[in-house]
Coordinates of C-alpha atoms in Angstrom, one line a residue:
X277 CA 194.3 35.4 58.4
X278 CA 196.8 35.2 61.0
X279 CA 194.5 33.1 63.7
X280 CA 193.1 31.0 60.8
X281 CA 196.9 29.9 59.4
X282 CA 197.8 29.4 63.4
X283 CA 197.0 26.1 65.1
X284 CA 197.5 25.2 68.3
X285 CA 200.6 22.4 69.1
X286 CA 197.2 20.1 70.1
X287 CA 196.1 20.6 66.7
X288 CA 199.3 20.4 65.1
X289 CA 200.2 17.3 66.7
X290 CA 196.7 16.4 65.8
X291 CA 196.2 17.1 62.8
X292 CA 199.9 15.3 62.4
X293 CA 198.5 12.4 63.4
X294 CA 195.6 12.8 61.1
X295 CA 197.7 13.0 58.3
X296 CA 200.0 10.6 58.9
X297 CA 196.5 8.1 59.6
X298 CA 195.8 8.5 56.6
X299 CA 199.3 7.4 54.8
X300 CA 199.8 5.4 57.1
X301 CA 196.8 3.3 56.0
X302 CA 197.9 3.0 52.9
X303 CA 200.6 1.3 54.1
X304 CA 199.4 -0.8 56.6
X305 CA 197.5 -2.0 54.8
X306 CA 200.3 -2.1 51.4
X307 CA 202.4 -3.8 54.2
X308 CA 199.1 -6.3 56.0
X309 CA 197.8 -7.5 52.7
X310 CA 201.0 -10.1 52.2
X311 CA 200.3 -11.4 55.4
X312 CA 196.8 -12.3 55.4
X313 CA 197.4 -14.0 53.0
X314 CA 200.1 -16.1 54.1
X315 CA 198.0 -16.0 57.4
X316 CA 194.9 -17.9 54.7
X317 CA 197.9 -19.8 53.3
X318 CA 198.5 -21.4 56.7
X319 CA 195.5 -21.5 58.0
X320 CA 194.6 -23.5 55.2
X321 CA 197.5 -26.0 55.6
X322 CA 196.6 -26.0 59.2
X323 CA 193.0 -27.5 58.3
X324 CA 194.5 -30.2 55.8
X325 CA 197.0 -31.2 57.9
X326 CA 194.2 -31.5 60.6
X327 CA 191.8 -33.1 58.7
X328 CA 194.9 -35.8 56.9
X329 CA 195.1 -36.1 61.1
X330 CA 192.0 -37.2 61.7
X331 CA 191.9 -39.7 58.6
X332 CA 195.3 -41.1 59.6
X333 CA 193.8 -41.1 63.9
X334 CA 191.5 -43.1 62.4
X335 CA 192.8 -45.7 60.2
X336 CA 195.3 -45.9 62.8
X337 CA 192.5 -47.4 65.7
X338 CA 191.1 -49.8 63.3
X339 CA 194.3 -51.4 62.8
X340 CA 194.9 -50.9 66.5
X341 CA 191.8 -52.4 66.8
X342 CA 192.2 -55.9 64.0
X343 CA 196.1 -56.0 65.4
X344 CA 193.9 -56.8 68.7
X345 CA 191.8 -59.3 67.1
X346 CA 194.8 -60.8 65.9
X347 CA 196.8 -60.8 69.4
X348 CA 193.4 -62.0 71.0
X349 CA 193.6 -65.0 68.5
X350 CA 197.6 -65.6 69.0
X351 CA 196.6 -66.2 72.7
X352 CA 193.6 -68.5 72.5
X353 CA 195.0 -70.5 70.0
X354 CA 198.7 -71.0 70.3
X355 CA 199.0 -69.3 74.0
X356 CA 196.7 -71.5 75.5
X357 CA 197.6 -75.4 73.8
X358 CA 201.6 -74.0 75.5
X359 CA 199.9 -73.7 79.0
X360 CA 197.9 -77.2 78.3
X361 CA 201.7 -78.2 77.2
X362 CA 202.6 -77.3 81.4
X363 CA 199.9 -78.6 83.0
X364 CA 200.5 -81.1 86.0
X365 CA 202.1 -84.2 84.8
X366 CA 199.7 -86.6 86.9
X367 CA 197.2 -85.4 83.8
X368 CA 199.0 -86.4 81.1
X369 CA 198.9 -89.8 79.6
X370 CA 201.5 -91.8 78.0
X371 CA 203.2 -91.4 75.4
X372 CA 202.2 -94.0 73.0
X373 CA 200.0 -95.3 70.8
X374 CA 196.7 -96.9 72.6
X375 CA 196.3 -100.8 73.5
X376 CA 192.6 -100.3 72.0
X377 CA 193.5 -98.9 69.0
X378 CA 195.1 -102.3 68.1
X379 CA 193.5 -104.4 65.0
X380 CA 192.4 -107.1 67.2
X381 CA 189.8 -104.6 69.1
X382 CA 187.8 -103.0 65.9
X383 CA 185.6 -104.8 63.0
X384 CA 183.7 -107.7 64.4
X385 CA 185.0 -108.3 68.2
X386 CA 184.0 -104.6 68.6
X387 CA 180.5 -104.6 66.9
X388 CA 179.9 -108.4 68.8
X389 CA 180.6 -106.3 72.4
X390 CA 178.3 -103.1 71.3
X391 CA 174.9 -103.8 73.2
X392 CA 174.8 -105.2 76.6
X393 CA 174.0 -105.2 80.1
X394 CA 176.8 -102.3 80.4
X395 CA 174.7 -101.0 84.2
X396 CA 175.7 -103.3 86.5
X397 CA 174.7 -100.6 89.7
X398 CA 170.6 -101.3 87.9
X399 CA 169.1 -104.1 89.2
X400 CA 168.7 -104.4 84.5
X401 CA 170.6 -101.9 82.4
X402 CA 171.4 -102.6 78.8
X403 CA 173.6 -99.4 77.1
X404 CA 175.7 -99.5 74.5
X405 CA 179.9 -99.0 74.1
X406 CA 179.9 -96.0 73.7
X407 CA 180.4 -92.4 75.6
X408 CA 177.2 -91.4 74.4
X409 CA 174.7 -94.0 74.3
X410 CA 171.4 -94.6 74.4
X411 CA 170.4 -96.8 77.3
X412 CA 167.3 -99.1 78.8
X413 CA 166.2 -100.0 82.0
X414 CA 163.9 -101.7 84.3
X415 CA 162.1 -100.3 87.6
X416 CA 159.3 -102.1 89.4
X417 CA 157.1 -101.3 92.5
X418 CA 157.6 -103.4 95.8
X419 CA 156.1 -103.9 98.7
X420 CA 156.7 -104.2 102.3
X421 CA 154.7 -103.8 105.9
X422 CA 151.7 -102.6 103.0
X423 CA 153.5 -99.8 101.7
X424 CA 154.4 -98.9 98.0
X425 CA 158.5 -98.9 97.5
X426 CA 159.9 -98.0 94.0
X427 CA 163.0 -100.8 92.9
X428 CA 165.9 -99.0 90.4
X429 CA 169.5 -99.5 91.5
X430 CA 170.3 -102.1 93.6
X431 CA 171.4 -101.2 97.2
X432 CA 170.9 -103.7 100.5
X433 CA 168.0 -100.9 102.1
X434 CA 165.9 -102.4 99.1
X435 CA 166.6 -106.0 101.4
X436 CA 165.7 -107.9 98.4
X437 CA 166.6 -111.6 99.6
X438 CA 167.7 -112.7 96.0
X439 CA 169.3 -111.4 93.2
X440 CA 171.4 -111.7 90.4
X441 CA 173.1 -113.5 87.0
X442 CA 172.0 -117.8 87.1
X443 CA 173.6 -117.4 83.9
X444 CA 175.5 -114.9 81.8
X445 CA 178.1 -115.2 78.5
X446 CA 179.6 -111.9 78.5
X447 CA 178.5 -111.6 74.5
X448 CA 175.0 -112.0 74.2
X449 CA 173.0 -113.9 77.0
X450 CA 172.0 -113.6 80.3
X451 CA 169.7 -114.8 82.8
X452 CA 168.6 -113.3 86.1
X453 CA 166.2 -113.9 89.4
X454 CA 164.7 -111.2 91.7
X455 CA 163.2 -112.3 94.2
X456 CA 161.8 -108.7 96.3
X457 CA 159.1 -109.9 99.5
X458 CA 156.3 -112.0 97.5
X459 CA 157.5 -110.8 94.2
X460 CA 159.5 -112.9 92.4
X461 CA 160.7 -111.4 88.4
X462 CA 162.8 -113.4 86.0
X463 CA 165.1 -110.9 83.6
X464 CA 166.4 -112.6 80.0
X465 CA 168.5 -111.1 77.9
X466 CA 169.6 -112.3 74.3
X467 CA 171.6 -110.0 71.2
X468 CA 170.8 -111.5 67.7
X469 CA 172.3 -110.2 64.3
X470 CA 170.9 -110.4 61.4
X471 CA 171.5 -109.2 57.5
X472 CA 169.1 -106.4 58.2
X473 CA 170.6 -105.3 61.5
X474 CA 171.8 -102.6 62.2
X475 CA 175.7 -101.5 63.9
X476 CA 175.5 -104.4 66.4
X477 CA 172.4 -106.0 66.1
X478 CA 169.6 -106.0 67.7
X479 CA 168.6 -107.2 71.5
X480 CA 165.1 -109.2 73.8
X481 CA 164.1 -108.8 76.9
X482 CA 161.8 -111.1 78.5
X483 CA 160.6 -110.1 82.1
X484 CA 158.4 -112.9 83.9
X485 CA 156.7 -111.7 86.6
X486 CA 154.8 -114.4 89.5
X487 CA 154.0 -113.9 93.2
X488 CA 154.7 -116.5 96.1
X489 CA 151.0 -116.3 97.0
X490 CA 151.7 -115.0 100.5
X491 CA 148.1 -114.6 101.8
X492 CA 149.4 -111.3 103.9
X493 CA 150.3 -109.1 100.5
X494 CA 147.4 -111.3 98.2
X495 CA 144.7 -108.3 97.6
X496 CA 147.2 -105.5 97.4
X497 CA 149.5 -107.8 95.0
X498 CA 147.5 -108.5 92.6
X499 CA 148.4 -106.3 90.2
X500 CA 151.7 -106.0 89.4
X501 CA 153.6 -102.7 88.4
X502 CA 156.7 -102.9 85.7
X503 CA 158.5 -99.6 84.2
X504 CA 160.8 -99.7 81.0
X505 CA 162.5 -96.6 80.3
X506 CA 164.1 -95.2 77.0
X507 CA 167.0 -92.4 77.6
X508 CA 169.3 -91.1 75.1
X509 CA 172.5 -89.6 77.0
X510 CA 173.0 -87.7 74.0
X511 CA 169.9 -85.7 74.2
X512 CA 168.1 -86.2 70.9
X513 CA 164.9 -86.2 70.9
X514 CA 162.4 -90.2 71.3
X515 CA 159.1 -90.5 69.1
X516 CA 156.8 -91.9 71.3
X517 CA 155.2 -95.2 69.5
X518 CA 151.3 -93.7 69.4
X519 CA 149.5 -91.3 71.5
X520 CA 147.5 -93.8 73.2
X521 CA 149.5 -97.0 73.4
X522 CA 146.7 -100.2 72.6
X523 CA 149.9 -103.0 72.3
X524 CA 147.2 -105.1 71.0
X525 CA 146.6 -103.6 67.8
X526 CA 150.3 -102.2 67.8
X527 CA 153.3 -103.1 69.5
X528 CA 155.6 -99.9 68.5
X529 CA 156.4 -98.0 71.5
X530 CA 159.2 -96.0 70.5
X531 CA 161.5 -95.5 67.6
X532 CA 164.6 -92.6 66.6
X533 CA 167.9 -92.4 64.5
X534 CA 171.6 -92.9 66.1
X535 CA 174.4 -92.3 64.3
X536 CA 175.7 -95.6 65.3
X537 CA 172.8 -98.0 64.5
X538 CA 171.0 -96.3 62.5
X539 CA 166.8 -96.4 62.4
X540 CA 165.7 -98.1 66.1
X541 CA 162.4 -99.2 66.7
X542 CA 161.3 -100.5 69.9
X543 CA 159.0 -103.5 70.8
X544 CA 156.3 -104.8 73.4
X545 CA 154.9 -108.1 72.8
X546 CA 152.8 -110.1 75.2
X547 CA 150.0 -112.7 75.2
X548 CA 148.7 -111.5 78.4
X549 CA 146.3 -108.6 78.7
X550 CA 148.5 -105.8 79.7
X551 CA 148.1 -101.6 80.5
X552 CA 150.5 -99.7 79.6
X553 CA 150.7 -96.2 80.0
X554 CA 154.1 -93.9 79.5
X555 CA 155.4 -90.4 80.7
X556 CA 158.1 -88.4 78.7
X557 CA 160.8 -86.0 80.2
X558 CA 164.0 -84.0 78.8
X559 CA 166.3 -84.0 81.4
X560 CA 170.1 -83.2 80.7
X561 CA 170.9 -86.2 83.3
X562 CA 170.1 -89.7 83.9
X563 CA 171.4 -90.8 87.2
X564 CA 167.6 -89.1 88.7
X565 CA 165.5 -91.0 87.0
X566 CA 163.5 -93.1 90.0
X567 CA 163.0 -89.4 91.3
X568 CA 160.9 -88.1 88.0
X569 CA 159.0 -91.3 88.1
X570 CA 158.2 -91.4 91.6
X571 CA 157.8 -87.5 91.7
X572 CA 154.9 -88.2 88.4
X573 CA 153.4 -90.9 89.7
X574 CA 153.0 -89.3 93.4
X575 CA 151.5 -86.3 91.1
X576 CA 148.9 -88.4 89.3
X577 CA 147.8 -89.6 92.5
X578 CA 147.1 -87.2 94.4
X579 CA 145.4 -85.7 91.3
X580 CA 143.3 -88.9 90.4
X581 CA 144.2 -91.5 92.7
X582 CA 145.8 -93.4 90.4
X583 CA 149.6 -95.6 90.9
X584 CA 149.9 -94.7 86.7
X585 CA 151.9 -91.8 84.7
X586 CA 150.2 -89.1 83.4
X587 CA 150.3 -90.5 79.4
X588 CA 152.1 -87.3 79.1
X589 CA 155.5 -85.8 77.8
X590 CA 157.6 -82.6 78.0
X591 CA 158.7 -81.0 74.8
X592 CA 161.7 -83.0 72.9
X593 CA 161.9 -86.1 75.2
X594 CA 165.1 -87.5 75.5
X595 CA 163.5 -90.1 77.9
X596 CA 160.1 -92.6 77.7
X597 CA 159.7 -94.2 80.8
X598 CA 156.5 -97.0 79.7
X599 CA 154.3 -98.4 82.7
X600 CA 153.8 -102.3 82.2
X601 CA 151.1 -103.4 84.2
X602 CA 148.9 -106.2 84.6
X603 CA 147.0 -108.8 86.8
X604 CA 150.0 -111.5 87.8
X605 CA 151.1 -113.7 86.5
X606 CA 152.2 -112.0 83.5
X607 CA 154.9 -112.6 81.1
X608 CA 156.7 -109.6 78.4
X609 CA 159.0 -109.4 76.0
X610 CA 160.9 -105.7 74.9
X611 CA 162.4 -106.1 71.7
X612 CA 164.8 -102.9 70.4
X613 CA 165.6 -103.5 66.2
X614 CA 168.4 -101.5 64.6
X615 CA 168.4 -100.3 61.3
X616 CA 164.8 -99.9 60.7
X617 CA 165.3 -97.2 57.6
X618 CA 164.8 -98.6 54.5
X619 CA 161.6 -101.3 52.6
X620 CA 164.2 -104.6 53.3
X621 CA 164.2 -103.7 56.8
X622 CA 162.0 -107.0 57.9
X623 CA 160.9 -104.9 60.9
X624 CA 158.3 -106.9 61.9
X625 CA 159.8 -110.7 61.2
X626 CA 162.6 -109.9 63.3
X627 CA 160.4 -108.5 66.0
X628 CA 158.4 -111.7 65.9
X629 CA 162.1 -113.8 65.8
X630 CA 162.7 -112.1 69.0
X631 CA 159.2 -112.8 70.7
X632 CA 157.1 -115.3 72.2
X633 CA 158.1 -119.0 71.4
X634 CA 161.1 -118.1 69.4
X635 CA 162.3 -116.0 72.0
X636 CA 161.5 -119.5 74.1
X637 CA 163.6 -121.3 72.6
X638 CA 166.5 -119.5 71.9
X639 CA 167.1 -118.5 75.3
X640 CA 166.6 -122.1 76.2
X641 CA 169.4 -123.1 73.4
X642 CA 172.3 -120.5 75.4
X643 CA 171.1 -121.8 78.6
X644 CA 172.3 -125.2 77.1
X645 CA 175.3 -123.6 75.5
X646 CA 176.0 -121.9 78.7
X647 CA 176.5 -124.7 80.9
X648 CA 178.1 -126.6 78.6
X649 CA 180.5 -124.0 77.7
X650 CA 181.1 -124.5 82.0
X651 CA 181.5 -127.6 82.2
X652 CA 184.6 -127.1 78.6
X653 CA 186.0 -124.4 80.7
X654 CA 186.3 -125.4 84.6
X655 CA 185.3 -129.5 84.0
X656 CA 184.2 -129.6 87.7
X657 CA 180.9 -132.5 87.0
X658 CA 183.3 -134.5 88.6
X659 CA 184.5 -133.1 91.1
X660 CA 181.1 -131.2 92.9
X661 CA 177.9 -131.9 93.9
X662 CA 174.8 -130.3 92.1
X663 CA 174.1 -127.9 94.6
X664 CA 178.1 -126.7 94.1
X665 CA 177.8 -126.6 90.4
X666 CA 175.4 -124.3 90.9
X667 CA 177.1 -121.8 92.7
X668 CA 179.8 -121.6 90.2
X669 CA 177.7 -120.6 87.5
X670 CA 176.2 -118.2 89.3
X671 CA 180.3 -117.0 90.3
X672 CA 180.9 -117.1 86.8
X673 CA 177.9 -115.7 85.7
X674 CA 177.7 -112.9 88.3
X675 CA 181.0 -111.9 87.7
X676 CA 180.7 -111.8 83.4
X677 CA 176.7 -110.1 84.2
X678 CA 178.6 -107.1 86.2
X679 CA 180.9 -106.3 83.6
X680 CA 180.3 -102.4 82.8
X681 CA 181.4 -99.5 80.4
X682 CA 182.0 -96.3 81.8
X683 CA 183.1 -92.9 80.3
X684 CA 184.2 -89.9 81.8
X685 CA 187.1 -87.6 84.2
X686 CA 188.1 -88.7 87.5
X687 CA 188.7 -86.4 89.5
X688 CA 192.2 -86.1 90.8
X689 CA 193.6 -84.4 94.1
X690 CA 196.1 -81.6 93.7
X691 CA 199.8 -82.3 93.5
X692 CA 201.6 -80.6 96.1
X693 CA 203.8 -78.5 94.1
X694 CA 200.8 -77.2 92.1
X695 CA 199.6 -73.5 92.0
X696 CA 195.7 -74.0 92.3
X697 CA 194.1 -70.8 91.4
X698 CA 190.7 -72.1 90.7
X699 CA 188.3 -72.9 93.4
X700 CA 188.3 -76.3 92.9
X701 CA 190.2 -79.2 94.8
X702 CA 191.4 -81.3 92.0
X703 CA 191.9 -81.4 88.2
X704 CA 190.8 -83.5 85.9
X705 CA 192.3 -86.3 84.0
X706 CA 191.4 -86.6 80.7
X707 CA 188.0 -87.8 79.4
X708 CA 188.7 -91.6 79.0
X709 CA 186.0 -95.3 78.2
X710 CA 186.9 -97.7 80.9
X711 CA 184.9 -102.0 79.9
X712 CA 185.9 -103.5 83.4
X713 CA 183.9 -106.2 85.9
X714 CA 183.0 -104.8 89.2
X715 CA 183.9 -106.0 92.4
X716 CA 179.9 -105.0 94.0
X717 CA 177.2 -103.7 92.0
X718 CA 175.1 -102.3 95.1
X719 CA 178.5 -101.2 97.0
X720 CA 181.6 -100.6 94.4
X721 CA 179.7 -101.1 91.2
X722 CA 182.1 -99.5 89.0
X723 CA 186.0 -99.9 88.3
X724 CA 188.3 -101.3 90.7
X725 CA 192.5 -101.7 89.4
X726 CA 193.2 -104.5 92.6
X727 CA 190.3 -106.1 92.3
X728 CA 190.3 -106.2 88.6
X729 CA 193.5 -108.6 88.6
X730 CA 191.3 -110.9 90.7
X731 CA 188.5 -110.9 88.7
X732 CA 190.8 -111.5 85.5
X733 CA 192.5 -115.2 87.1
X734 CA 188.5 -115.7 86.2
X735 CA 187.6 -113.9 83.1
X736 CA 190.4 -115.1 81.4
X737 CA 189.3 -118.3 81.5
X738 CA 185.6 -118.0 79.9
X739 CA 186.4 -115.5 77.1
X740 CA 189.9 -114.4 76.3
X741 CA 189.2 -112.3 74.3
X742 CA 186.8 -109.9 76.9
X743 CA 189.4 -110.2 79.2
X744 CA 192.2 -108.8 77.1
X745 CA 189.5 -105.9 75.9
X746 CA 189.5 -105.5 79.3
X747 CA 192.9 -104.9 80.4
X748 CA 193.6 -102.6 77.7
X749 CA 191.2 -100.2 78.4
X750 CA 192.9 -100.0 82.1
X751 CA 196.4 -99.4 80.3
X752 CA 195.4 -97.1 78.3
X753 CA 194.5 -95.2 81.7
X754 CA 198.2 -95.3 82.6
X755 CA 199.6 -91.8 82.5
X756 CA 203.0 -89.8 81.2
X757 CA 204.5 -91.6 85.0
X758 CA 203.1 -95.0 85.2
X759 CA 200.4 -94.1 87.7
X760 CA 196.6 -95.7 86.9
X761 CA 194.2 -94.2 89.5
X762 CA 193.5 -96.3 91.4
X763 CA 189.7 -96.4 91.2
X764 CA 187.8 -95.2 88.4
X765 CA 184.6 -93.0 88.8
X766 CA 183.5 -91.9 85.8
X767 CA 180.7 -90.1 84.4
X768 CA 177.3 -88.7 86.8
X769 CA 175.5 -92.2 87.5
X770 CA 179.4 -93.5 89.1
X771 CA 179.7 -90.3 90.6
X772 CA 176.4 -91.0 92.2
X773 CA 177.1 -93.6 93.9
X774 CA 180.4 -92.6 95.8
X775 CA 180.8 -90.3 98.5
X776 CA 182.1 -86.8 98.5
X777 CA 185.1 -87.5 100.5
X778 CA 185.6 -90.8 98.5
X779 CA 186.0 -89.2 95.0
X780 CA 189.2 -87.5 94.5
X781 CA 192.1 -89.9 93.2
X782 CA 195.8 -89.6 94.3
X783 CA 198.5 -89.5 92.9
X784 CA 200.5 -91.1 95.4
X785 CA 198.5 -93.9 96.4
X786 CA 198.9 -97.1 94.4
X787 CA 196.9 -100.4 94.5
X788 CA 199.4 -103.8 94.6
X789 CA 199.5 -104.7 90.5
X790 CA 197.2 -107.2 90.9
X791 CA 196.8 -107.2 87.1
X792 CA 200.7 -109.0 86.5
X793 CA 198.9 -112.4 88.2
X794 CA 197.0 -112.2 85.5
X795 CA 199.8 -111.5 82.7
X796 CA 201.8 -114.1 84.6
X797 CA 198.6 -116.4 84.1
X798 CA 197.8 -115.9 79.9
X799 CA 202.2 -116.5 80.2
X800 CA 201.8 -120.1 81.4
X801 CA 199.1 -120.5 79.3
X802 CA 201.1 -119.7 76.5
X803 CA 204.3 -122.1 77.8
X804 CA 201.1 -125.2 78.3
X805 CA 199.7 -124.9 75.1
X806 CA 196.1 -124.1 76.7
X807 CA 195.2 -121.9 74.0
X808 CA 194.3 -122.2 70.1
X809 CA 197.2 -120.7 67.7
X810 CA 194.5 -117.9 66.6
X811 CA 193.9 -117.0 70.7
X812 CA 198.0 -116.9 70.8
X813 CA 199.2 -115.1 68.5
X814 CA 196.2 -112.5 69.9
X815 CA 198.0 -112.5 72.9
X816 CA 201.1 -112.0 72.2
X817 CA 201.0 -109.3 69.6
X818 CA 198.9 -107.6 72.8
X819 CA 202.1 -108.6 75.2
X820 CA 204.3 -106.4 72.5
X821 CA 202.7 -103.8 72.5
X822 CA 201.3 -103.4 76.8
X823 CA 204.8 -104.3 77.4
X824 CA 205.9 -100.5 77.8
X825 CA 203.3 -99.4 79.5
X826 CA 203.5 -102.7 81.5
X827 CA 207.5 -101.6 82.5
X828 CA 206.6 -97.6 83.1
X829 CA 203.9 -99.3 85.7
X830 CA 206.6 -101.2 87.0
X831 CA 208.5 -98.5 87.4
X832 CA 206.1 -96.5 89.0
X833 CA 205.9 -99.3 92.1
X834 CA 209.7 -99.4 92.2
X835 CA 209.9 -95.9 92.4
X836 CA 207.3 -95.3 94.2
X837 CA 206.1 -97.2 96.7
X838 CA 209.2 -99.0 97.5
X839 CA 209.4 -100.0 101.2
X840 CA 212.6 -100.0 103.5
X841 CA 214.0 -103.6 102.9
X842 CA 215.5 -104.0 99.8
X843 CA 213.0 -105.2 97.0
X844 CA 210.2 -104.8 99.6
X845 CA 206.5 -102.6 98.6
X846 CA 204.2 -100.9 100.9
X847 CA 201.0 -99.3 100.1
X848 CA 201.8 -96.0 100.8
X849 CA 199.1 -93.1 101.3
X850 CA 196.8 -93.9 104.2
X851 CA 195.4 -91.2 106.0
X852 CA 195.8 -91.4 109.7
X853 CA 193.8 -88.6 110.4
X854 CA 190.5 -90.5 109.3
X855 CA 188.5 -94.1 111.3
X856 CA 187.6 -94.5 107.4
X857 CA 191.2 -96.5 106.6
X858 CA 191.6 -98.8 110.0
X859 CA 193.0 -100.7 107.7
X860 CA 197.0 -99.8 107.6
X861 CA 196.9 -101.3 103.7
X862 CA 200.3 -103.0 103.4
X863 CA 201.9 -105.2 101.4
X864 CA 203.5 -107.5 103.2
X865 CA 206.2 -110.6 101.5
X866 CA 203.8 -112.7 100.5
X867 CA 201.6 -110.2 99.3
X868 CA 203.7 -108.6 96.8
X869 CA 204.7 -110.3 93.3
X870 CA 208.4 -110.3 91.9
X871 CA 207.5 -107.8 89.1
X872 CA 211.3 -108.4 88.1
X873 CA 210.5 -112.0 87.0
X874 CA 208.1 -110.8 85.4
X875 CA 210.0 -108.3 83.3
X876 CA 212.5 -110.4 82.3
X877 CA 210.0 -112.9 81.5
X878 CA 208.6 -110.3 79.0
X879 CA 212.0 -109.5 77.7
X880 CA 212.5 -113.5 76.9
X881 CA 209.0 -114.0 75.3
X882 CA 208.6 -111.2 72.9
X883 CA 212.0 -109.1 72.4

């Protein structure tokens, strides 16, 4: 029993441990139970915090994204205009009311000049005085050395022996003669305004094709080919008059709608036997129309051996070209009528009044009025021989017929202190329009500031309203410093005629201020009572508003173009590294104007 009662130390230790374990488990369970509960509570709180944090994070991300969008919006609409305010002064407009916003240039005056032969770079081109216009023009095929040549843009390489306006009144009438080898074309332009017309009225073009009957080209030139086109600069679709154009049954060539004039139609009328073909194009550019037509003709010749357009159009064409072919001689009348929507449009009656015998009578009447006005303005009947009088009429006719309308942005060379981060080597002037005469149709069919002063010495004597309109357009091109770009290359058509090296305008360069010659003439005319009371009031009002710009222009010349001698000026900006500028362009003392005297005269007369 003793053995059973005695236990080894190991046994005792183990037993003791076992006993302790038994008793300790209960104790530990009792002590651990609260801790586990606490852990559960903590775990719940932790999970709850994580969930809340996840929700808060989503909200924060959403708020952040929304805030970024607001910041981006503010940058685009607030910061960007602020940057624009920091753009170079050279492309900042003059801070004053525009002269072309004056009441005298609105209403009837503006509408009367809406349509015109305002595309002087082509042999015959018509457009409206609006940035995105419906434009029209004439091409023809000339024959030289037995080969065909397309004529469209005025250029000396065409070797026309004669072309130019023999009569033009600057508003609603003009007659032109073009002699291309043995082909002679007479083109007449006439505008008409009726109660049913849309804005700007209607217009008609007569093309009279004759031959000089040269035996050498008699066979090859027995047929004449004209191409009359319409192009919508705004990109709007032009509708064809029909899938087959038979003018003996239907004179309608095309139709469409313009924001200013409403519905319009183009009609072709002729007593001669004509063959008409067409082609339609879709393109954003119109300065390459000659190439489009020639490519179409070349494809037809390759396929069918015929010199005629394809009688097809691209989808939604904004350009329509009509080929008018007939045996020479022949004559055709093309009429544009506006405001054709509605039952009271009287389209047929209006077309009839601008074609055939009715058109002949109106053209004869305008020719007589032109001759009478020429004598009234210049009084040369007793001073000049008949041949010299013809030359004089051609001079004023070509000056007025060379007036054009342009819209676009000049390219200005960067000022030296301007950081150019772009690849372009120029900064764009603001979008602007210009109504102006041009120095040369084949070489310089765009506005030149220097030339315009001399142009207006002639034009104001013919039509003071056109003169003031042109002066206003030029002065509205002035920047904040009083500088006006000397050469205006506005729009793709004007740009296509200028070599790249001459495109940029330099803010340091200025032309002689010949517009002051016109200012002097007009003020002198007022003193001598050369104007009717209404004209005098318009001139006075114009100068009252133009004075601030004229004075700014004077200050620009006086500070940037001054010479070494007090009161002298010279033409800054000659590039002595090029052979294109051999003329030193110096303004000699006898050439520049005493602008200070003119300024004093302004103040005496108007202030």
